[in-house]
Coordinates of C-alpha atoms in Angstrom, one line a residue:
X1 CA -34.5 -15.7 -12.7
X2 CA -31.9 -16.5 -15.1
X3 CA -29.3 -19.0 -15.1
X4 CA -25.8 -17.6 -14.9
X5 CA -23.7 -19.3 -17.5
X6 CA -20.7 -21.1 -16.6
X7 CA -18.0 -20.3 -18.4
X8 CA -15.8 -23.8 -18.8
X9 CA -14.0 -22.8 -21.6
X10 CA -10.6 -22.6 -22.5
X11 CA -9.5 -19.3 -19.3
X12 CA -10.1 -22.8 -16.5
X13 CA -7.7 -24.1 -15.1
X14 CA -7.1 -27.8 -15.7
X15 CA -5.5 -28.8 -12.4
X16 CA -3.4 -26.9 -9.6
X17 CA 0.0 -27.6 -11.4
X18 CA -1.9 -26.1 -14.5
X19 CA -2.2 -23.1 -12.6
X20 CA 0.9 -22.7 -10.6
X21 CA 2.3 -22.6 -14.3
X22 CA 0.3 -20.1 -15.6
X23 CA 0.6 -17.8 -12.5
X24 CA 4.3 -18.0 -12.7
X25 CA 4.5 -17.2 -16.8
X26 CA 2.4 -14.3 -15.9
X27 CA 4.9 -13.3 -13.0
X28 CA 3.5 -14.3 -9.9
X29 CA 4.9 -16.8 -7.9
X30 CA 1.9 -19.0 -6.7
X31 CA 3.1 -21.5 -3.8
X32 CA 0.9 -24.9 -3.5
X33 CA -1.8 -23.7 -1.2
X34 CA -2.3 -20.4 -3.4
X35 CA -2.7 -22.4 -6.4
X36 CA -5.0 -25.5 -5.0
X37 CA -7.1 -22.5 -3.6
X38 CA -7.3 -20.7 -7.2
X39 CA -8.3 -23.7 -9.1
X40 CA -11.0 -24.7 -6.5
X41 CA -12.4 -21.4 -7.0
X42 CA -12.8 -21.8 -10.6
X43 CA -14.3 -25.1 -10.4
X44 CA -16.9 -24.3 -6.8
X45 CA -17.5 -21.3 -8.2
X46 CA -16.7 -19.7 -4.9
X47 CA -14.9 -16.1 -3.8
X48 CA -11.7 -16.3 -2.4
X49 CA -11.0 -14.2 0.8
X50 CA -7.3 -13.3 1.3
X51 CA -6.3 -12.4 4.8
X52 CA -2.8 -10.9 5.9
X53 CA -0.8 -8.2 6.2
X54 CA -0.1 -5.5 3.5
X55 CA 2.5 -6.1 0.6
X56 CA 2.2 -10.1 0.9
X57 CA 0.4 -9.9 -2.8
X58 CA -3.4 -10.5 -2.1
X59 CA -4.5 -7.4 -4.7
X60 CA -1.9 -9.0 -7.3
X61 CA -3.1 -12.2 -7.2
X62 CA -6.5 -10.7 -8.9
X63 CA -4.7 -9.1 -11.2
X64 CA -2.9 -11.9 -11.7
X65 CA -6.1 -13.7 -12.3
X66 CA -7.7 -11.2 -14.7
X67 CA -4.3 -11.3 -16.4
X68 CA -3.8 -15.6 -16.5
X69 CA -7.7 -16.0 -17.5
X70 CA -8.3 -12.5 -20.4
X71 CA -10.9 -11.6 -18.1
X72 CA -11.3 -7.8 -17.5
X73 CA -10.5 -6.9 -14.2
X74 CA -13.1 -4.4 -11.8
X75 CA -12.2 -3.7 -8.8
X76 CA -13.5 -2.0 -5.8
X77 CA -11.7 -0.1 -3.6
X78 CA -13.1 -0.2 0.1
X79 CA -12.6 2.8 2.6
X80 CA -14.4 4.1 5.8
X81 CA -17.9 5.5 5.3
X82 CA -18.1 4.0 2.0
X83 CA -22.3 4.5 1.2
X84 CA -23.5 1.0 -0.8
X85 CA -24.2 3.8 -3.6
X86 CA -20.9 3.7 -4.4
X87 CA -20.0 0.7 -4.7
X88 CA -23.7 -0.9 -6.0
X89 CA -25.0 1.7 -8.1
X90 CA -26.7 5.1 -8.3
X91 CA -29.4 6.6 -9.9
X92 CA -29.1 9.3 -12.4
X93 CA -31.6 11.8 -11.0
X94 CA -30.4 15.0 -13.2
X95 CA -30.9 12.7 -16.5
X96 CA -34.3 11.7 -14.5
X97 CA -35.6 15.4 -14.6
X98 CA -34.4 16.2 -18.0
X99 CA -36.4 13.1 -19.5
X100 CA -39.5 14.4 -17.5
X101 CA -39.3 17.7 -18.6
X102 CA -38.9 16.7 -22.3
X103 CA -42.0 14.6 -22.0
X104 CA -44.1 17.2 -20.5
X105 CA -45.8 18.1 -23.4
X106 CA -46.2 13.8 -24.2
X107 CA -48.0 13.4 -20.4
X108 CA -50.1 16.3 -20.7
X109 CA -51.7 14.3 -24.0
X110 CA -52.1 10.9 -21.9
X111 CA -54.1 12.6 -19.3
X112 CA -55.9 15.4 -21.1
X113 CA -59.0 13.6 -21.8
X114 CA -59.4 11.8 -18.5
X115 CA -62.7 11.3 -16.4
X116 CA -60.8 12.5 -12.6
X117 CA -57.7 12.9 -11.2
X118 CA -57.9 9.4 -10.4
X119 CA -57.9 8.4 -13.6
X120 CA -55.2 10.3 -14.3
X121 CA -52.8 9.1 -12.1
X122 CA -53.3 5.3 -12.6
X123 CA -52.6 6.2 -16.9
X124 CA -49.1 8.1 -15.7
X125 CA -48.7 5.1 -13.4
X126 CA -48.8 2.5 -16.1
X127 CA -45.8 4.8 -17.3
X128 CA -43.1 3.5 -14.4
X129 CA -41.4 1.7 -16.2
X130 CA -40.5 4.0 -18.7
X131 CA -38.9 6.8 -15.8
X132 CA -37.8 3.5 -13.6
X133 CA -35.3 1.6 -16.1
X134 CA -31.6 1.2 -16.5
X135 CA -31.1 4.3 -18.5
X136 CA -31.6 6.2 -15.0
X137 CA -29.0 3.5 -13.4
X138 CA -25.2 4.7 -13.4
X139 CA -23.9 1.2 -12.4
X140 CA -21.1 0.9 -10.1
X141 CA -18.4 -1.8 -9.7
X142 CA -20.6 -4.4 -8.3
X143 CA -23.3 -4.0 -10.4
X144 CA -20.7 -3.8 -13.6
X145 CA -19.3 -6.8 -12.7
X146 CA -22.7 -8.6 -12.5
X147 CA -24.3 -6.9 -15.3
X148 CA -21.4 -7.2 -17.7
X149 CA -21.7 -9.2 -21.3
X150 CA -18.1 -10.5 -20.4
X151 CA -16.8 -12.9 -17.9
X152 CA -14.6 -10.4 -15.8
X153 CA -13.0 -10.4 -12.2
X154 CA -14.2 -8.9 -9.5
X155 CA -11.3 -7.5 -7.3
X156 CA -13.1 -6.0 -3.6
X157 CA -9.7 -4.5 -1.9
X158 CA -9.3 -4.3 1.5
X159 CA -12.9 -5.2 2.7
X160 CA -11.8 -5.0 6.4
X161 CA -12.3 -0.9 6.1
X162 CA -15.6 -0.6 4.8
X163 CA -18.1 -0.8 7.4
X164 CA -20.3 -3.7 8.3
X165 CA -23.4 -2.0 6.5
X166 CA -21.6 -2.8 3.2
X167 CA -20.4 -6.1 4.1
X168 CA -24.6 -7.1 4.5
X169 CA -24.8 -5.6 1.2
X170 CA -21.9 -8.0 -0.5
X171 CA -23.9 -11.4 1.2
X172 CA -26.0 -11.7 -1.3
X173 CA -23.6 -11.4 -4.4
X174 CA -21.5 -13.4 -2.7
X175 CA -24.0 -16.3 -2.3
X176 CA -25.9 -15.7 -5.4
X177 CA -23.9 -13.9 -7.7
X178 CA -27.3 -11.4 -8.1
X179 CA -28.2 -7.9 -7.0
X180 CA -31.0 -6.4 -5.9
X181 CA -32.6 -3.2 -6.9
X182 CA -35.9 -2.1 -5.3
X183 CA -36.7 -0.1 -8.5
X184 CA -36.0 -2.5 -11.0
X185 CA -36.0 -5.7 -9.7
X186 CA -33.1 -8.8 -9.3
X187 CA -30.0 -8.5 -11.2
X188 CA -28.2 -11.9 -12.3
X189 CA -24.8 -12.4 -13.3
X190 CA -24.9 -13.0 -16.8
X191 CA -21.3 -14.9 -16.5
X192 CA -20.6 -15.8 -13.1
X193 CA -17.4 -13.6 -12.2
X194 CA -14.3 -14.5 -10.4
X195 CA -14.4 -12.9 -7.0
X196 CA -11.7 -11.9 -5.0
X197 CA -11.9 -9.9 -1.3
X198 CA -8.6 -9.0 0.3
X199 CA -8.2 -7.7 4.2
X200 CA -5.7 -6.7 6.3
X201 CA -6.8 -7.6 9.5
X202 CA -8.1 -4.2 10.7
X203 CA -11.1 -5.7 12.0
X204 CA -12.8 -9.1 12.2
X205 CA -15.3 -9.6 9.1
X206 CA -18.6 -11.4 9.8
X207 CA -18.6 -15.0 10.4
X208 CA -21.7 -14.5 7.4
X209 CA -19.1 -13.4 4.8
X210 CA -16.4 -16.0 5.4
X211 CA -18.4 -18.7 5.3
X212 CA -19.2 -17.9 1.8
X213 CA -15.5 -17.6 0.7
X214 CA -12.7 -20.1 0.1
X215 CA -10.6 -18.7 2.7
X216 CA -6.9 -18.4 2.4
X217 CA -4.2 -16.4 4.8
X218 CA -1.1 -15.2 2.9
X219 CA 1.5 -14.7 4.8
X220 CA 5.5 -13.5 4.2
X221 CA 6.8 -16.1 2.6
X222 CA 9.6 -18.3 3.4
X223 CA 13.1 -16.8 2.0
X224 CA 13.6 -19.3 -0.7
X225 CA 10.6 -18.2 -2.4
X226 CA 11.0 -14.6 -0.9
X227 CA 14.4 -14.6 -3.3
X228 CA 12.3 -16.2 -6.3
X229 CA 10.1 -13.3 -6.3
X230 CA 13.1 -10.9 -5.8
X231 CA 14.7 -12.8 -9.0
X232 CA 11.6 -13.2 -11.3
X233 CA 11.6 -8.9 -10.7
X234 CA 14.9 -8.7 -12.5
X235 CA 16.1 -6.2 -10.1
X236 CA 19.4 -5.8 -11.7
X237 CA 20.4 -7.1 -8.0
X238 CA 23.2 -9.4 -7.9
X239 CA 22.7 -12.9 -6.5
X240 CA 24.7 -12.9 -4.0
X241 CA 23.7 -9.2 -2.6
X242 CA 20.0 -10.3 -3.2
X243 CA 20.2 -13.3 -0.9
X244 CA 21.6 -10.8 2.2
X245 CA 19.3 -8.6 1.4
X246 CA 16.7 -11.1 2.3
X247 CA 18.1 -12.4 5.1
X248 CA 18.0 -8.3 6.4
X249 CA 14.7 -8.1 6.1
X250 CA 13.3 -10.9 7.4
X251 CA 15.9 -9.7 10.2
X252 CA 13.6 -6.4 10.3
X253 CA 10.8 -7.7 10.1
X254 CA 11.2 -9.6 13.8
X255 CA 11.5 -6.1 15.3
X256 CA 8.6 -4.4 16.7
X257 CA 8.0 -2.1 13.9
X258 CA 4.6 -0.2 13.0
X259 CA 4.4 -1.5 9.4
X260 CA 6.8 -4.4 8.9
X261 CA 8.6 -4.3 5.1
X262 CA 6.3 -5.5 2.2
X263 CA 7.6 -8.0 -0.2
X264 CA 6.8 -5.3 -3.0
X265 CA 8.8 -3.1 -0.8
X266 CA 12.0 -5.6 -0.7
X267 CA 11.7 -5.2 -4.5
X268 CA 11.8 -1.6 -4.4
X269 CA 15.0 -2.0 -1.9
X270 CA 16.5 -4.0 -4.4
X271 CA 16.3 -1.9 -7.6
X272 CA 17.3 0.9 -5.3
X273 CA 20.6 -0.6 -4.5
X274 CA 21.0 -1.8 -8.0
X275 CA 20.3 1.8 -9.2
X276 CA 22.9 3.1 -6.7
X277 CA 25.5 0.5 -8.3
X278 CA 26.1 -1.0 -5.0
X279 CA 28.8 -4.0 -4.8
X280 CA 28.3 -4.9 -1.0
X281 CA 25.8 -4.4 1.6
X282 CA 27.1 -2.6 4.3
X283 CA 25.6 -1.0 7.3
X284 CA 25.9 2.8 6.0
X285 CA 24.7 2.1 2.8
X286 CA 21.4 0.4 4.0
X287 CA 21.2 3.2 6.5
X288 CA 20.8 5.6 3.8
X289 CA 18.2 3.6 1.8
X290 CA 16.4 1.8 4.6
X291 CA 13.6 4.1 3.9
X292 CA 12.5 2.4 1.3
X293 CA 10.9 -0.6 3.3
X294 CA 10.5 1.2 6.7
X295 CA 8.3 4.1 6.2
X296 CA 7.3 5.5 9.9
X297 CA 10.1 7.8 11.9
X298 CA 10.1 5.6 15.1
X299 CA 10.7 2.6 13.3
X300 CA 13.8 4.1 10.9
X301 CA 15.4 4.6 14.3
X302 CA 14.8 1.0 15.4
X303 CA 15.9 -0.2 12.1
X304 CA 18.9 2.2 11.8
X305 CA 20.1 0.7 15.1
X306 CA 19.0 -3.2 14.4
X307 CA 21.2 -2.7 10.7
X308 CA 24.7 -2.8 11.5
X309 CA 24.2 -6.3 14.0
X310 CA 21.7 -7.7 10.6
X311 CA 24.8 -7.0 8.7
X312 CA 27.2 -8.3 10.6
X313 CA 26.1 -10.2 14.9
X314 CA 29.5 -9.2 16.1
X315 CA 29.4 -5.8 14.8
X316 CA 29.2 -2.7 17.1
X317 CA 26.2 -0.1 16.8
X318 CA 28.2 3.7 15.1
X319 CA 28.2 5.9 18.1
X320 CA 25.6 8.3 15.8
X321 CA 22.8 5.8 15.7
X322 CA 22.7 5.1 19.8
X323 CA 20.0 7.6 19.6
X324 CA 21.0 9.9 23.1
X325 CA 17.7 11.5 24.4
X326 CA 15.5 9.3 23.6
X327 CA 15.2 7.3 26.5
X328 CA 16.9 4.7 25.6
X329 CA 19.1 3.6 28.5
X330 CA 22.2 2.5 26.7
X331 CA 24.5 3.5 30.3
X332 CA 27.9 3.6 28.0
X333 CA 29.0 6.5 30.7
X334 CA 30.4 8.9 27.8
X335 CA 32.2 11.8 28.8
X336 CA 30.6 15.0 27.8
X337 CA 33.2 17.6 28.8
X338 CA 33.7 17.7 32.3
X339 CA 37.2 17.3 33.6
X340 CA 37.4 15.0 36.9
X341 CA 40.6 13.6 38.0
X342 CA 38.7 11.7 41.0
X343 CA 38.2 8.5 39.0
X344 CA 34.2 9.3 39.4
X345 CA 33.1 7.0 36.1
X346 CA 29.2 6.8 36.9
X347 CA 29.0 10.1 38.8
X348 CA 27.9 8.9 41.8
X349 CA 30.3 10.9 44.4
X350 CA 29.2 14.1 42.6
X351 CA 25.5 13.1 43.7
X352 CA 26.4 12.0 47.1
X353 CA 28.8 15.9 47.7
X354 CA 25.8 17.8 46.3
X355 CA 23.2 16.0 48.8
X356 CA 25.8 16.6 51.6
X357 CA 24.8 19.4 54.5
X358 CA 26.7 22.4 54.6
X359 CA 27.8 21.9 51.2
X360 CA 26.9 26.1 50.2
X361 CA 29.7 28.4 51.1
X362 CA 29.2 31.5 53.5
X363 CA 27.9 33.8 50.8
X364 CA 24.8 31.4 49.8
X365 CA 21.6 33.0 49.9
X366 CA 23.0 35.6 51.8
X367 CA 23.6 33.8 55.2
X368 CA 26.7 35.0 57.0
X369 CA 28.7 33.1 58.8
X370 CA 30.6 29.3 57.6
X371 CA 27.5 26.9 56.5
X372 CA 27.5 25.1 59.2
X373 CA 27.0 28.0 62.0
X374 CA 24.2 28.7 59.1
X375 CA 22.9 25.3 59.9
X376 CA 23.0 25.2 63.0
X377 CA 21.2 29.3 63.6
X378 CA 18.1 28.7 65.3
X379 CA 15.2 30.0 63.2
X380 CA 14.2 33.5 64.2
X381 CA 11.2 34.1 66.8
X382 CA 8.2 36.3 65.7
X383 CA 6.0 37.3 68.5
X384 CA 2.2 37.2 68.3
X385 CA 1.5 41.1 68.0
X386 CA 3.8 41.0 65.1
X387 CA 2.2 38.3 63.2
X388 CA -1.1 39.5 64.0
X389 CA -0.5 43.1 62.4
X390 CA 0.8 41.7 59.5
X391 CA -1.8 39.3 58.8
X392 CA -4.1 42.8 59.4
X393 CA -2.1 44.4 57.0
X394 CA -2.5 42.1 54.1
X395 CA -6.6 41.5 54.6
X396 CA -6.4 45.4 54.3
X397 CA -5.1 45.3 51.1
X398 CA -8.1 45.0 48.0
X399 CA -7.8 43.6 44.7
X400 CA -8.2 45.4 42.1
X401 CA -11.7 44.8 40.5

C-alpha cells in the first residue's frame, strides 16, 4: 500500500488567525472555534463533522475551503435509500459486454488448441485482469475524490439522511483515507483530501463515525456577527434597517416554528426589502415578505401574529391577523351582528334562557297547549295488546333480498 502524500505546501494554513483571514477575504465569516477547528484539520489530517440546524453555513464552509485552499471541490449529496453504488462507484457492465464481444474471435484463439475444458478455463482465467480493471469502473464521488491526481475537497452533505449501511461504508475512508473494491483491490488516496460531513440532526450518527472526525456544532450565531454576515453580503440594506432586521429574526426564531429562518434566508430578507426600496420596517411591510424566511403555512400565521409586537412590544396585533377559527382562544367578545340591548357582553344569559324549561312556545313540535301544560302532560299509556300487535306487525315485514 502506498503512502498518501501530504500536501504541506503553500494551500495550509499557517495558524488559526491565518485562516480566519483567509475565510473572511473569501466571504465567509469564520468565528474562533470554526477557524481553530479548520486549521487542526489541515495539520491532523482529520474530517470535520458539522452538526446543526439548516442554513447556519456548514455546506459553505466546504466551499469555502475548496475556494481558500484551489482545491477542487466533490461533493456528495446524501438522501434516503442511497445504494453505496452511488456514492462509491459502479461498474460499467454494458462497456463489459461490448469488450467481450469484440474479443470473441481473440478467446476462441487462446483456447483453440487446448488439451480439456480444464485447460481451457484456467488460460481465460489468467485473463481477469484484463475484463476486471478500471476501464469497467465508472468512479463515483468517493472514489473521485480518493483516486484523483489533485488534492481536492471532499464535501459529504447532510450524512444524517443516508442510512446506516452507507455510514459503515464511509469508516474506512474516514480512518484510512483508502477504498476497497473486491474486484480490484485497495484504493489509496493519492493526496490525502480535505473531508467535510455536514448533518442536521435528523438522526443520531454512529458513535464509530464521530470518533473519527473533528467534531464541531454550528449554531445561529450571535447578532453582532449575524449583522457581519448580513453586511459582508452587500445587501443594499441600510445599516440601521439591517440591525432591526436582525433583532426580528432572532425574535422569530424563539417561536415554536417548523423550520426556524436560516441565516442565508435573513440575507434573502434583506435584499428583498432593499429591492422593494423600503425606508422603515414596519409590521405590514414584513407581513408581506415574511415568506422569505418562514416557509411552512402554520408558521406564516405564527409569525404574521408575533410581527407587529417584534416591531414594536407595545403594539397591538391588526384585527386581520387574530386568526378567528382557528382555535386560538383570543376571548376579545367581538360583535358579529346581533343587536342586544340587555348588556349580555359574553353571552352568557342567552345560554342560561335557551337551557330554561318551557322556553318553546305553544306551536313547538306541534304540542298544544302553553309549554308548560306541555310539560307537565303525562306521557300517553299504551296498553299491552297494542304493543304486542305492533311489534307482530313489524317482524311481519321482510327485507328485501
Amino acid at each position: 500500500m502506498t503512502t498518501p502524500d501530504r500536501d504541506s505546501g503553500p494551500h495550509d494554513f499557517s495558524d488559526v488567525a491565518d485562516t480566519a483571514a483567509r475565510f473572511g477575504e473569501a466571504g465567509y465569516l469564520a468565528d474562533d472555534r470554526l477557524a481553530t477547528t479548520v486549521f487542526l484539520q489541515t495539520r491532523l489530517d482529520k474530517p470535520i463533522l458539522l452538526e446543526g440546524p439548516a442554513g447556519v453555513g456548514k455546506t459553505q464552509l466546504a466551499t469555502s475551503l475548496a475556494a481558500v485552499t484551489g482545491r477542487r471541490l466533490i461533493r456528495l449529496q446524501c438522501y434516503e435509500g442511497q445504494d453505496e453504488t452511488k456514492a462509491l462507484y459502479e461498474w460499467d457492465y454494458g462497456k463489459q459486454m461490448l469488450y467481450t464481444q469484440i474479443l470473441r474471435e481473440k478467446i476462441g484463439q487462446v483456447v483453440e488448441d487446448a488439451a480439456d475444458l480444464g485447460e481451457a478455463v484456467e488460460r481465460i482465467a489468467k485473463q481477469d485482469s484484463v475484463f476486471f480493471s478500471e476501464r469497467f469502473l465508472s468512479p463515483r464521488p468517493l472514489l473521485q475524490a480518493i483516486d484523483s491526481d489533485e488534492p481536492v475537497v471532499l464535501l459529504i452533505d447532510e450524512v444524517d439522511r443516508a442510512d446506516e449501511a452507507l455510514e459503515a461504508v464511509l469508516l474506512e475512508l474516514l480512518s484510512e483515507f483508502q477504498i476497497s473494491i473486491p474486484e480490484i483491490g485497495t484504493v489509496v488516496a493519492r493526496h490525502l483530501p480535505y473531508v467535510v460531513l455536514t448533518s442536521n440532526n435528523t438522526r443520531d450518527l454512529s458513535a464509530a463515525l464521530k470518533r473519527r472526525c473533528l467534531h464541531l456544532f454550528l449554531d445561529y450565531p450571535e447578532p453582532e456577527r449575524e449583522l457581519a454576515i448580513i453586511r459582508s453580503k452587500d445587501t443594499g440594506l441600510a445599516e440601521s434597517l439591517a440591525v432591526r432586521l436582525v433583532e426580528i429574526v432572532r425574535g422569530l426564531r424563539e417561536l415554536e416554528l417548523r423550520k426556524s429562518p436560516s441565516i442565508s434566508e435573513t440575507i434573502d430578507w434583506a435584499r428583498t426589502l432593499a429591492v422593494l426600496g423600503v425606508e422603515e420596517l414596519s409590521a405590514d411591510v414584513l407581513s408581506q415578505t415574511v415568506n422569505v424566511v418562514v416557509k411552512y403555512e402554520r408558521d406564516l400565521e405564527k409569525a404574521r401574529r408575533a410581527i407587529p409586537s417584534l416591531v414594536d412590544p407595545n403594539a397591538e396585533v391588526p384585527e386581520h391577523l387574530h386568526g378567528h377559527g382557528h382555535g386560538h382562544g383570543h376571548g376579545h367578545g367581538h360583535d358579529h351582528g346581533h343587536d342586544d340591548d340587555s348588556g349580555d357582553v359574553d353571552g352568557r344569559a342567552k345560554r342560561a334562557a335557551k337551557d330554561r324549561p318551557g322556553r318553546h312556545d305553544a306551536a313547538y313540535q306541534g304540542v298544544k297547549g302553553s309549554s308548560d301544560d306541555a310539560a307537565a302532560a303525562p306521557a300517553k299509556k299504551v296498553s299491552t295488546g297494542q304493543g304486542e300487535r305492533s311489534f307482530a306487525a313489524r317482524s311481519a315485514r321482510k327485507r328485501p333480498v
